Short mmCIF file of C-alpha atoms and ligand atoms in Angstrom, two decimals:
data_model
loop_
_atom_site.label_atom_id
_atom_site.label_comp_id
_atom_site.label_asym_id
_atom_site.label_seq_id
_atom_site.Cartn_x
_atom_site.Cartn_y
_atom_site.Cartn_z
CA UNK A 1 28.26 15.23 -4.27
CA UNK A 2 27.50 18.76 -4.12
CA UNK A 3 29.55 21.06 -1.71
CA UNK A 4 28.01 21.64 1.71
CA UNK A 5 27.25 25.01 2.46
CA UNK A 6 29.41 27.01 4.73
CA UNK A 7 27.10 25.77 8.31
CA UNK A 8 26.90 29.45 9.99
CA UNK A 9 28.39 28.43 13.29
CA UNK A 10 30.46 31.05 15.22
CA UNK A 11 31.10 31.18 18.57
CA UNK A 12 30.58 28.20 20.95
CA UNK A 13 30.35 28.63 24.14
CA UNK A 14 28.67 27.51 27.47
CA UNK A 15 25.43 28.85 28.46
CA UNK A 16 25.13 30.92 31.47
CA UNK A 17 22.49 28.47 33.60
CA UNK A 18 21.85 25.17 32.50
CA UNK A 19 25.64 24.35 31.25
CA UNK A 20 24.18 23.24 28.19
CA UNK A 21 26.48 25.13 25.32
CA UNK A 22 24.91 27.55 22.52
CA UNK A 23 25.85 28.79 19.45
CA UNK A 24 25.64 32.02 18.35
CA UNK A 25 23.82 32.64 14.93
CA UNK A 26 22.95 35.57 13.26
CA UNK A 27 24.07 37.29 16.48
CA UNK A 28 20.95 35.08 18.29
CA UNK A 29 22.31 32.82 20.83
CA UNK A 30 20.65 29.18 20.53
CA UNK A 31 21.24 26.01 22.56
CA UNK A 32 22.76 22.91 20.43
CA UNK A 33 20.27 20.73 19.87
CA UNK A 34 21.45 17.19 22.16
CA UNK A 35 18.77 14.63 20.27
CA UNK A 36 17.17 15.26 16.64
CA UNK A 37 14.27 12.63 15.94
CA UNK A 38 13.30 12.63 12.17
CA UNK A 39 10.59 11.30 9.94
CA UNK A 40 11.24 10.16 6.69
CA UNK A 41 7.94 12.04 4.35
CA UNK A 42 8.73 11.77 1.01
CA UNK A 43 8.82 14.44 -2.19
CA UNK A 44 6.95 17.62 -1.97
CA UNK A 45 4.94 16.84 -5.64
CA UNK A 46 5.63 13.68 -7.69
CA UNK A 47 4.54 13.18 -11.67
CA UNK A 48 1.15 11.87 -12.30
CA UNK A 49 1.35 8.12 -12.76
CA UNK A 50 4.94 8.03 -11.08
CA UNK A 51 4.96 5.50 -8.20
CA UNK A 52 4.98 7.00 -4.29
CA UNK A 53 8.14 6.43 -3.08
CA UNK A 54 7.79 3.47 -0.41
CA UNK A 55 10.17 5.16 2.47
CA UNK A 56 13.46 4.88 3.54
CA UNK A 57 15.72 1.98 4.15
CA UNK A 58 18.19 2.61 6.36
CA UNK A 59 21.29 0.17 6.71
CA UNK A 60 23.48 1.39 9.14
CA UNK A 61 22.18 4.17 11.72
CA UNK A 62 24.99 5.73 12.48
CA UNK A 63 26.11 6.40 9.02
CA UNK A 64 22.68 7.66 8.54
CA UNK A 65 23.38 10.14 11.45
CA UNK A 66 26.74 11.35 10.12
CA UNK A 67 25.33 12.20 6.87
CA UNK A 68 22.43 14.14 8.32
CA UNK A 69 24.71 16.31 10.51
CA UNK A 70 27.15 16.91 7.31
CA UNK A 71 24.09 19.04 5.45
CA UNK A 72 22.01 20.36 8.63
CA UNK A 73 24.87 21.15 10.79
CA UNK A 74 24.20 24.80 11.83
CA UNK A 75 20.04 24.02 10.62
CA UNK A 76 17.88 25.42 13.31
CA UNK A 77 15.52 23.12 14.12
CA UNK A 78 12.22 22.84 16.00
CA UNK A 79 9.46 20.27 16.05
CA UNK A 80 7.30 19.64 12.89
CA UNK A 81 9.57 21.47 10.63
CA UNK A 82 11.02 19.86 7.17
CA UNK A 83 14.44 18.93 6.22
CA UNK A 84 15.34 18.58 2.58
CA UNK A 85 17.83 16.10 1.80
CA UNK A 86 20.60 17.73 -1.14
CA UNK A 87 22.63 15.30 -1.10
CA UNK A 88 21.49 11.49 -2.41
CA UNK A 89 17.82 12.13 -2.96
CA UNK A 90 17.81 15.96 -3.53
CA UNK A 91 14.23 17.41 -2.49
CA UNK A 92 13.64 14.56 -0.57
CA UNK A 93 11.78 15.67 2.77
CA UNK A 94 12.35 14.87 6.64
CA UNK A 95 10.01 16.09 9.28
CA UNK A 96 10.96 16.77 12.91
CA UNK A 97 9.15 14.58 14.89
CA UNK A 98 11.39 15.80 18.19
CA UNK A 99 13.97 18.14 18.59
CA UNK A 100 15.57 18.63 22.43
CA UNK A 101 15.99 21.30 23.75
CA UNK A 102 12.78 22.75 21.23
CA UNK A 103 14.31 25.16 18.78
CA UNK A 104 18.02 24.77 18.93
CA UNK A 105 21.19 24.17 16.33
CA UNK A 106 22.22 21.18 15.19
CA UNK A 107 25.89 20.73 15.60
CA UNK A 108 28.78 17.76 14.99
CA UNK A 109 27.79 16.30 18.98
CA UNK A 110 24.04 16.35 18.25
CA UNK A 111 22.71 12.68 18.24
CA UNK A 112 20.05 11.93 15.21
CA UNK A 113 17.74 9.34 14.75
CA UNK A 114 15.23 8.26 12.15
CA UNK A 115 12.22 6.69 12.92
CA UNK A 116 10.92 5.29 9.22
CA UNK A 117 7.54 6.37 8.20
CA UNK A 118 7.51 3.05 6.30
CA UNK A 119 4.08 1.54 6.91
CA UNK A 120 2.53 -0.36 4.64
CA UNK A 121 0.81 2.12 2.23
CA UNK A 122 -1.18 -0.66 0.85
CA UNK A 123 -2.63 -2.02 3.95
CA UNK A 124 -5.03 1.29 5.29
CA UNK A 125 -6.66 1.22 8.44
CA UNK A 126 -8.90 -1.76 9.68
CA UNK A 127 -5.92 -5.00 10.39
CA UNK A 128 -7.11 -7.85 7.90
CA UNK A 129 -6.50 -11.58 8.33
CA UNK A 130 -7.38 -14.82 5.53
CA UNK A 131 -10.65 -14.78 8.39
CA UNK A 132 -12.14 -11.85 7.27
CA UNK A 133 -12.20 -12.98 3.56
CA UNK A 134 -15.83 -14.79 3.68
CA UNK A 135 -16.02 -17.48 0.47
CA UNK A 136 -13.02 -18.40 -1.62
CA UNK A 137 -12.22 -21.60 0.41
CA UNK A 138 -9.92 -22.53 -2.07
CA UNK A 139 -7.74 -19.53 -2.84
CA UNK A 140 -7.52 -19.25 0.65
CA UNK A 141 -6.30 -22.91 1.22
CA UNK A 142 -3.62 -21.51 -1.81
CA UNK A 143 -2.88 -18.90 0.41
CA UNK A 144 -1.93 -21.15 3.10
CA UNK A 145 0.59 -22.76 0.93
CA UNK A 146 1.85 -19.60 0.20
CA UNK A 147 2.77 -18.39 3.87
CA UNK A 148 4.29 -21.77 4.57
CA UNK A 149 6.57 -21.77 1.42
CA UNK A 150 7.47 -18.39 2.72
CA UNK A 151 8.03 -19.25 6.26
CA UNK A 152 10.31 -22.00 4.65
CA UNK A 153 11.16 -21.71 0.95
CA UNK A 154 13.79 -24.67 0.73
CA UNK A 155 10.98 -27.42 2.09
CA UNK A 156 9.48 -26.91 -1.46
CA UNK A 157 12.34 -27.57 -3.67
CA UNK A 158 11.15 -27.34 -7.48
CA UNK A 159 7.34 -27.64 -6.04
CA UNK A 160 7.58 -24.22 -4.99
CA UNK A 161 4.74 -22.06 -5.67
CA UNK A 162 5.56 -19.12 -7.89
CA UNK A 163 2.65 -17.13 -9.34
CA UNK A 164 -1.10 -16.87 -9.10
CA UNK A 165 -3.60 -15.12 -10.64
CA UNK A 166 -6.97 -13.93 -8.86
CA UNK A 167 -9.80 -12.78 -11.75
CA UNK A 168 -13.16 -12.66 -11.20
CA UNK A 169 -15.62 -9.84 -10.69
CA UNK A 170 -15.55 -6.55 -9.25
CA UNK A 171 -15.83 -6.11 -6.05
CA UNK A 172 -15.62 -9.92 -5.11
CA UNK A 173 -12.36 -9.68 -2.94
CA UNK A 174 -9.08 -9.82 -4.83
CA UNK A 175 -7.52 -6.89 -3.61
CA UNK A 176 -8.92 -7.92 -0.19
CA UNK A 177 -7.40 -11.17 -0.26
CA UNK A 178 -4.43 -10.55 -1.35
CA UNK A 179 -4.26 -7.63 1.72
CA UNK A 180 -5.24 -10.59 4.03
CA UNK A 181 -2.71 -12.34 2.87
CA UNK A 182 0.02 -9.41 3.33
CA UNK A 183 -0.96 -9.31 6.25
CA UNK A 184 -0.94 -12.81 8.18
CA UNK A 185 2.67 -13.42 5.93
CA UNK A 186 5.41 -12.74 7.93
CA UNK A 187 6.57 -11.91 4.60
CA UNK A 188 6.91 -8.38 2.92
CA UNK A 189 4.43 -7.69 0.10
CA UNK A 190 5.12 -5.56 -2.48
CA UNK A 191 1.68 -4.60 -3.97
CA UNK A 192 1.76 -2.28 -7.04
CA UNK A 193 -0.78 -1.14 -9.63
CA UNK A 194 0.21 -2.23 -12.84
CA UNK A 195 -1.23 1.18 -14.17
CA UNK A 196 1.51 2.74 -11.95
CA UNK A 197 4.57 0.31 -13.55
CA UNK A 198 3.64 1.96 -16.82
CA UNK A 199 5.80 4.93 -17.25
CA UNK A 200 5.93 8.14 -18.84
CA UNK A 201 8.76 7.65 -20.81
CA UNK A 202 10.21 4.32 -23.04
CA UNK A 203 11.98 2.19 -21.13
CA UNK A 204 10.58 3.54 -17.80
CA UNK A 205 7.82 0.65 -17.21
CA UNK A 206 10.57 -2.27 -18.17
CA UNK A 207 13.03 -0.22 -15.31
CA UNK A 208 10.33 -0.25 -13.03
CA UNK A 209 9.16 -4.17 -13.62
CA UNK A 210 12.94 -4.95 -13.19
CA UNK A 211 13.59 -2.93 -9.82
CA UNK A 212 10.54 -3.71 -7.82
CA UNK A 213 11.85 -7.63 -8.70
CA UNK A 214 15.29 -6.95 -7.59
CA UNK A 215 14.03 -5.16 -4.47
CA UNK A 216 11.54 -8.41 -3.76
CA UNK A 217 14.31 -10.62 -4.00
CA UNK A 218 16.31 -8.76 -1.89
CA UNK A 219 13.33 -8.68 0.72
CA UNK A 220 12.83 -12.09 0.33
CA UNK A 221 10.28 -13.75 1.70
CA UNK A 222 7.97 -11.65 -0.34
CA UNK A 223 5.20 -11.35 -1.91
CA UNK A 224 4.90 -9.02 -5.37
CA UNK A 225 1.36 -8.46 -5.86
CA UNK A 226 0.18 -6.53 -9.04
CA UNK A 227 -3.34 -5.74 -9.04
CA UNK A 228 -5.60 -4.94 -12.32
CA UNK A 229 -2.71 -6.79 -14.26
CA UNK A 230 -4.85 -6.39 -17.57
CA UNK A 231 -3.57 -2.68 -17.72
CA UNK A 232 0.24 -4.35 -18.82
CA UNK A 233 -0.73 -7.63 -18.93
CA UNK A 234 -2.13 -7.16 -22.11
CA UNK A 235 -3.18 -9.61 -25.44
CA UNK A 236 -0.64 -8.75 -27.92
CA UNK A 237 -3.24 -7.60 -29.94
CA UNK A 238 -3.73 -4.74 -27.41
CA UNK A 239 -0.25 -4.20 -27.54
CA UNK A 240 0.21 -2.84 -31.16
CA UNK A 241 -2.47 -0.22 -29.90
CA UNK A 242 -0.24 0.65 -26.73
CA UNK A 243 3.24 0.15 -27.42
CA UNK A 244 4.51 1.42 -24.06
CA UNK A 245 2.67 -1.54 -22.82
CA UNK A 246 4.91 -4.47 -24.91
CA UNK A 247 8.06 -3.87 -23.11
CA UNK A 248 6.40 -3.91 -19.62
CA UNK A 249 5.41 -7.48 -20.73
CA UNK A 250 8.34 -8.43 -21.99
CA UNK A 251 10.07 -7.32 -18.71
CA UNK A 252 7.54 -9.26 -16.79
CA UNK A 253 7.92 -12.08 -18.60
CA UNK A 254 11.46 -12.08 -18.10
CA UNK A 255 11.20 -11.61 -14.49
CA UNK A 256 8.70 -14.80 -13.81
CA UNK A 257 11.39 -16.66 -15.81
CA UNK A 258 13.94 -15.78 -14.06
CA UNK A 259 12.49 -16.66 -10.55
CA UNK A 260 14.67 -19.12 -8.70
CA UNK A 261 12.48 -21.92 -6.67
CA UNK A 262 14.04 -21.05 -3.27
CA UNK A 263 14.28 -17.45 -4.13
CA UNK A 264 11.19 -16.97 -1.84
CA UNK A 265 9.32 -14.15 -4.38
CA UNK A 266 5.84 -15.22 -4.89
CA UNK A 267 3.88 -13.18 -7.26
CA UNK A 268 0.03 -12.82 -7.89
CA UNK A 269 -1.87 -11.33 -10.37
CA UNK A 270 -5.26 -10.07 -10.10
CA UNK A 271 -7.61 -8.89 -12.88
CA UNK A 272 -11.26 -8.81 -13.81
CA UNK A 273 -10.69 -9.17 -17.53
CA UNK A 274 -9.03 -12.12 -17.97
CA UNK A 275 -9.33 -12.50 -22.26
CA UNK A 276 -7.11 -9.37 -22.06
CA UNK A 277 -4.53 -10.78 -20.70
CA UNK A 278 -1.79 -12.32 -23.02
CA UNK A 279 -1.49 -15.96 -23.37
CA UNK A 280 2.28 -16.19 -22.74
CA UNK A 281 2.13 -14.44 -19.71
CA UNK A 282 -1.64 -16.42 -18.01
CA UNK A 283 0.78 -19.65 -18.93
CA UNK A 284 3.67 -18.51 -16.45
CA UNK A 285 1.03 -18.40 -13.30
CA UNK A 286 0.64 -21.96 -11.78
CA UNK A 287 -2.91 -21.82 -11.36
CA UNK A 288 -5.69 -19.53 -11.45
CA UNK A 289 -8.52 -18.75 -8.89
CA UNK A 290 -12.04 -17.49 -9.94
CA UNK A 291 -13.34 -15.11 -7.64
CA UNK A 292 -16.87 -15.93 -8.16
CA UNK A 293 -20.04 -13.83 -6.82
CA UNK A 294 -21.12 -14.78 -3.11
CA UNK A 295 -23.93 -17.39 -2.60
CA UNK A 296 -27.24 -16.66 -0.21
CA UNK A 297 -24.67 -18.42 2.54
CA UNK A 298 -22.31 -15.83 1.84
CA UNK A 299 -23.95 -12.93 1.53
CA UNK A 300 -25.81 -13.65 4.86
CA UNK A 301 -22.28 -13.85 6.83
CA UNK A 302 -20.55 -10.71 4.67
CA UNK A 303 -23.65 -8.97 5.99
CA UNK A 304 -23.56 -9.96 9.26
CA UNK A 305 -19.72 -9.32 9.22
CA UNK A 306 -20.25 -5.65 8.14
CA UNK A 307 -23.54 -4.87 10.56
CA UNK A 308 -21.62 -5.55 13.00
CA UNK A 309 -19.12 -3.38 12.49
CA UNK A 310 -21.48 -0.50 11.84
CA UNK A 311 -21.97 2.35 14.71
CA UNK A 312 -25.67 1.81 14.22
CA UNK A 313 -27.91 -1.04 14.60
CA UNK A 314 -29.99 -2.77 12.15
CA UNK A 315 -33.78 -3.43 13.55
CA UNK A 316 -34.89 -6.72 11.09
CA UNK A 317 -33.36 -10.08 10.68
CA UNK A 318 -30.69 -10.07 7.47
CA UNK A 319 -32.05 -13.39 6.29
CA UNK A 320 -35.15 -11.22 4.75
CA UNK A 321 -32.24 -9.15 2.64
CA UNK A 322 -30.88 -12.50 0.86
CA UNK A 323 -32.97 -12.84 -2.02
CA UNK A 324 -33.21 -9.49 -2.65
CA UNK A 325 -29.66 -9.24 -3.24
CA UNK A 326 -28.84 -12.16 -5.44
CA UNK A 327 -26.20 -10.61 -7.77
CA UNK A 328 -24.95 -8.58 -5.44
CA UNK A 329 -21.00 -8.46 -5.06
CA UNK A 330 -19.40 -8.18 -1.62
CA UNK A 331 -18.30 -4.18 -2.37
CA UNK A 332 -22.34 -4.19 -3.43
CA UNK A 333 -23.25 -5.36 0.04
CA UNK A 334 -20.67 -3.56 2.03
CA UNK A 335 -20.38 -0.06 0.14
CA UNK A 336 -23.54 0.30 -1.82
CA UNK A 337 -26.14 -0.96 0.50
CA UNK A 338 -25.04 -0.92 4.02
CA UNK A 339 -22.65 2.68 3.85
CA UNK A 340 -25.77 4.17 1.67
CA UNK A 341 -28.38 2.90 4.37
CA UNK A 342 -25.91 4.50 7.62
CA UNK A 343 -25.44 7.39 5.97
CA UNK A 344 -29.22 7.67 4.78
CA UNK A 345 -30.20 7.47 8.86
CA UNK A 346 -27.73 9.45 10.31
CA UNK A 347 -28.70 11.90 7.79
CA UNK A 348 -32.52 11.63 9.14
CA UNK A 349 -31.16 11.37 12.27
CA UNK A 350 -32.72 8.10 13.37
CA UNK A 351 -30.93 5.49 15.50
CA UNK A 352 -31.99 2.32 14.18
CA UNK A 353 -31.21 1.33 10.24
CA UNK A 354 -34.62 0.24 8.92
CA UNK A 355 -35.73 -2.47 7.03
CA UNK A 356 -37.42 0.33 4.68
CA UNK A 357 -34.49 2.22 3.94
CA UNK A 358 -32.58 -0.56 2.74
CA UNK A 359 -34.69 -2.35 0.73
CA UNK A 360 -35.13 1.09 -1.01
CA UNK A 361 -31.27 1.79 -1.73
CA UNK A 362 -31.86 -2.20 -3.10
CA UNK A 363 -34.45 -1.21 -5.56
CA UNK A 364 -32.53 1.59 -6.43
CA UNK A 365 -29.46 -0.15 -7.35
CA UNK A 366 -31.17 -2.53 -9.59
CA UNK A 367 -32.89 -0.33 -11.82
CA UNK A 368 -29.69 1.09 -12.54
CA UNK A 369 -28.70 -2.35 -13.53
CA UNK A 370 -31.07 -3.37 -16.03
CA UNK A 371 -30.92 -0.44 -18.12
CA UNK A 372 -34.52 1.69 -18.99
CA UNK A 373 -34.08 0.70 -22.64
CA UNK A 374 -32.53 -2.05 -25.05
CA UNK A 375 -30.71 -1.21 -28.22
N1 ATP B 1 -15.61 -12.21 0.04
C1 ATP B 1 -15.60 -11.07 0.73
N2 ATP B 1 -15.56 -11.11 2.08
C2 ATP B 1 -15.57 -9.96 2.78
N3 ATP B 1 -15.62 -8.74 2.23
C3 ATP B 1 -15.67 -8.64 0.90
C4 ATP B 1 -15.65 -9.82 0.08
N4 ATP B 1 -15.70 -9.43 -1.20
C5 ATP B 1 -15.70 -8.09 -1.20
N5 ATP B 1 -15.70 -7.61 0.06
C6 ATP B 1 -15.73 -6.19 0.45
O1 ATP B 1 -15.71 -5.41 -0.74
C7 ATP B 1 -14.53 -4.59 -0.79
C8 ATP B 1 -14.00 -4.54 -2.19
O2 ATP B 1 -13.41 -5.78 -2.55
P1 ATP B 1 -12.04 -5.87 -3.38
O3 ATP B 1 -11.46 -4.51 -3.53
O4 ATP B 1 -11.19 -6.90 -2.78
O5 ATP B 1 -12.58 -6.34 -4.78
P2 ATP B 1 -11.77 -6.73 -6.09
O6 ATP B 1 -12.15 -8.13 -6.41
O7 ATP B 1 -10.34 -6.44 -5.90
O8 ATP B 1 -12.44 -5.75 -7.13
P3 ATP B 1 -11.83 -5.07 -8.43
O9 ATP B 1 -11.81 -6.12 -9.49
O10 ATP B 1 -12.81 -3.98 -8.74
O11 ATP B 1 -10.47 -4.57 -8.09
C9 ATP B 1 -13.58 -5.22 0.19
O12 ATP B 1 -12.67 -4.26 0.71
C10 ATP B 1 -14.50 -5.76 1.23
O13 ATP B 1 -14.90 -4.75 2.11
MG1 MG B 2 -9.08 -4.99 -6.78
#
C-alpha cells in the first residue's frame, strides 16, 4: 500500500454557535463533516474493448468506512464532488451523493456510507418480464425450468439444466429474452458481450472467461449470459484466422466442463450465425432454441404491444398492416416501422399516426431489401 499523505488537519476545536467542532485548514476554519454518503462511479476513461467495471461489492461496511477515512481524512468535501480511490483500485472514482454539514472536513469521527451504484447495466429502462416476450412458447417454457432450478438447484440433481443456446434472426428477441429472463430470476445474471471477453492482450480473453465464471459461482444462483457468442465461439477454422479467439474457446470450454450440477450457474448463448460456431462447444449446450420470425398472429400482438405504448395514437385497425409486413422481424416492427412513423408525425406535427405514413416507411423498407440489381 502506498503511504497516506500527511491529512492537513491542525487545530480542532469547538465552533463558536452550533457546538459542532471545526478544523482549521489552510488557515480556513471548516466544520467536520458528521455523515459522508458516497457513490461508487467507476474509472474516469477505460481501453476500448475493456469491459465496464460492474460496481462495487462491499463485504463488510464498516471496514469499508475505515478505509475511506484512512485516504480522505482532512478531504474537503461537498455534494457532487469525486473521490479517487489510491489505495486498492487506484483512479477508481466516488461521487458525493451527501455530505452534512455541506462543505466540511472529513475527519477519524465522520460516519461514511456507500450506497452502490450497482444496477443492472444490462437491464436499461422499461422493467421486462417472460410476458412481454410475444412467440417463443417454448424457450420460454425452458426459461421456466431455468428460474425453478435456480430457485432450487439441488431438486435437479444430475438433470440440472446447464447451458442453452438462443440463434435465430436478428432482431427476433434473444437479447430480449434473455433480459426477461434476468429479470423475473431471483437470480443474478451476468450478461457479457463475447466481443468484450476478447482482450487486447494474450491471455487476457482466457482471464476474463475464467473470472466472470468464478464470480457467477460465487453469486450463485446465476445466470451467465453471453450474447453474439459467434464473435469467440468460433469454428476452428475461424480460429487459425483469429488466434486471440482459440484460447477464449478453450477457456470456455473448460468452464462448461467444469460446471458442477448443483453449482446453480446456468449459461446461455445467443447468436445469429450458428455454422460459425464450433462444434465442440454447440455440443456442451443441452439444447438449442430457434428464434424464428413472428407469424401474422404475432406480429398483430407485437404491434398492438408497442402502439400501445406509443405517446401517439394510431387512427386504422393493425390487422390491415399484417400482410404487408410478412418478413418483418420484431426490431422491424418495433424500431423501423412504428419509431420511424412517431417520429415522421411529430415531425409534421400531426396527432394521429396515419395509415399513409406507415404503409410508406413499409414500402420503403422493402425496396431496400430486394436489392435494385442482381449480380
Ligand atoms: N418476440 C418479440 N416480442 C416482443 N418484442 C420483440 C420480439 N422480438 C423482437 N422484439 C423487439 O425488438 C427488439 C430487438 O430484439 P432483440 O435485441 O432481442 O433481438 P436479437 O434476437 O437479440 O437480435 P440480434 O441477433 O441482432 O442480437 C427488442 O428489444 C424488442 O423491442
Ligand atoms: Mg441480441
Amino acid at each position: 500500500m502506498k503511504k497516506r499523505k500527511e491529512s492537513g488537519i491542525d487545530v480542532v476545536a469547538p465552533s463558536r454557535d452550533t457546538g459542532t467542532k471545526t478544523v482549521k485548514k489552510h488557515n480556513l476554519e471548516v466544520p467536520e463533516t458528521k455523515e459522508l454518503v458516497l457513490s461508487d462511479i467507476g474509472y474516469p476513461f477505460r481501453m476500448k474493448g475493456d469491459p465496464k467495471p460492474a460496481g462495487l461489492e462491499v463485504d463488510n461496511e464498516e471496514l469499508f468506512a475505515d478505509y475511506a477515512k484512512e485516504q480522505w481524512t482532512g478531504t474537503v468535501v461537498r455534494k457532487d464532488m469525486y473521490l479517487f480511490d489510491r489505495y486498492i483500485i487506484p483512479d477508481f472514482a466516488f461521487q458525493v451523493l451527501h455530505a452534512d454539514p455541506p462543505e466540511s472536513i472529513v475527519t477519524r469521527k465522520t460516519k461514511i456510507i456507500l450506497k452502490s451504484n450497482k444496477t443492472d447495466s444490462a437491464i436499461p429502462g422499461r422493467i421486462i418480464g417472460l410476458g412481454d416476450v410475444i412467440g417463443h412458447e417454448t424457450v420460454k417454457q425452458k426459461c421456466r425450468i431455468i428460474l425453478s432450478y435456480l430457485a432450487d438447484p439441488s431438486r435437479f440433481g444430475e438433470w440440472a439444466p446447464r447451458a442453452i443456446l438462443f440463434h435465430g434472426a436478428p432482431g427476433t428477441g434473444k437479447t430480449l429474452t434473455a433480459r426477461a429472463l434476468a429479470h423475473e430470476a431471483d437470480a443474478s445474471i451476468m450478461i457479457s458481450k463475447a466481443s468484450d471477453l476478447i482482450g487486447t492482450h494474450v491471455g487476457d480473453g482466457g482471464r476474463r472467461i475464467s473470472s466472470l465464471f468464478e464470480e457467477a459461482r460465487k453469486k450463485a444462483p446465476c445466470i451467465v449470459f453471453i450474447d453474439e457468442l459467434d464473435a469467440i465461439g468460433l469454428a476452428r477454422s475461424f480460429q487459425s484466422i483469429r488466434g486471440d479467439v482459440s484460447e477464449v474457446v478453450t477457456a470456455l470450454l473448460g468452464e462448461l466442463d467444469q460446471s458442477d450440477e448443483d453449482s446453480g450457474v446456468v449459461v446461455i448463448g445467443a447468436t445469429n450465425a450458428l455454422p460459425l460456431i464450433d462444434a465442440a462447444i454447440k455440443s456442451r449446450f443441452d439444447s438449442a432454441f430457434v428464434f424464428q420470425l413472428p407469424n401474422a398472429e404475432e406480429r398483430l400482438e407485437i404491434l398492438k404491444m408497442y402502439t400501445k405504448r406509443l405517446p401517439l395514437p394510431i387512427n386504422f385497425d393493425l390487422h390491415s398492416l399484417i400482410n404487408l409486413t410478412d418478413g418483418f422481424s420484431g426490431r422491424d416492427l418495433r424500431d423501423k416501422v412504428l419509431k420511424e412513423a412517431l417520429h415522421q408525425t411529430i415531425s409534421e406535427d400531426a396527432t394521429e399516426i396515419s395509415f399513409e405514413t406507415v404503409t410508406n416507411i413499409i414500402k420503403g423498407l422493402e425496396k431496400r431489401k430486394s436489392p435494385a440489381y442482381m449480380v
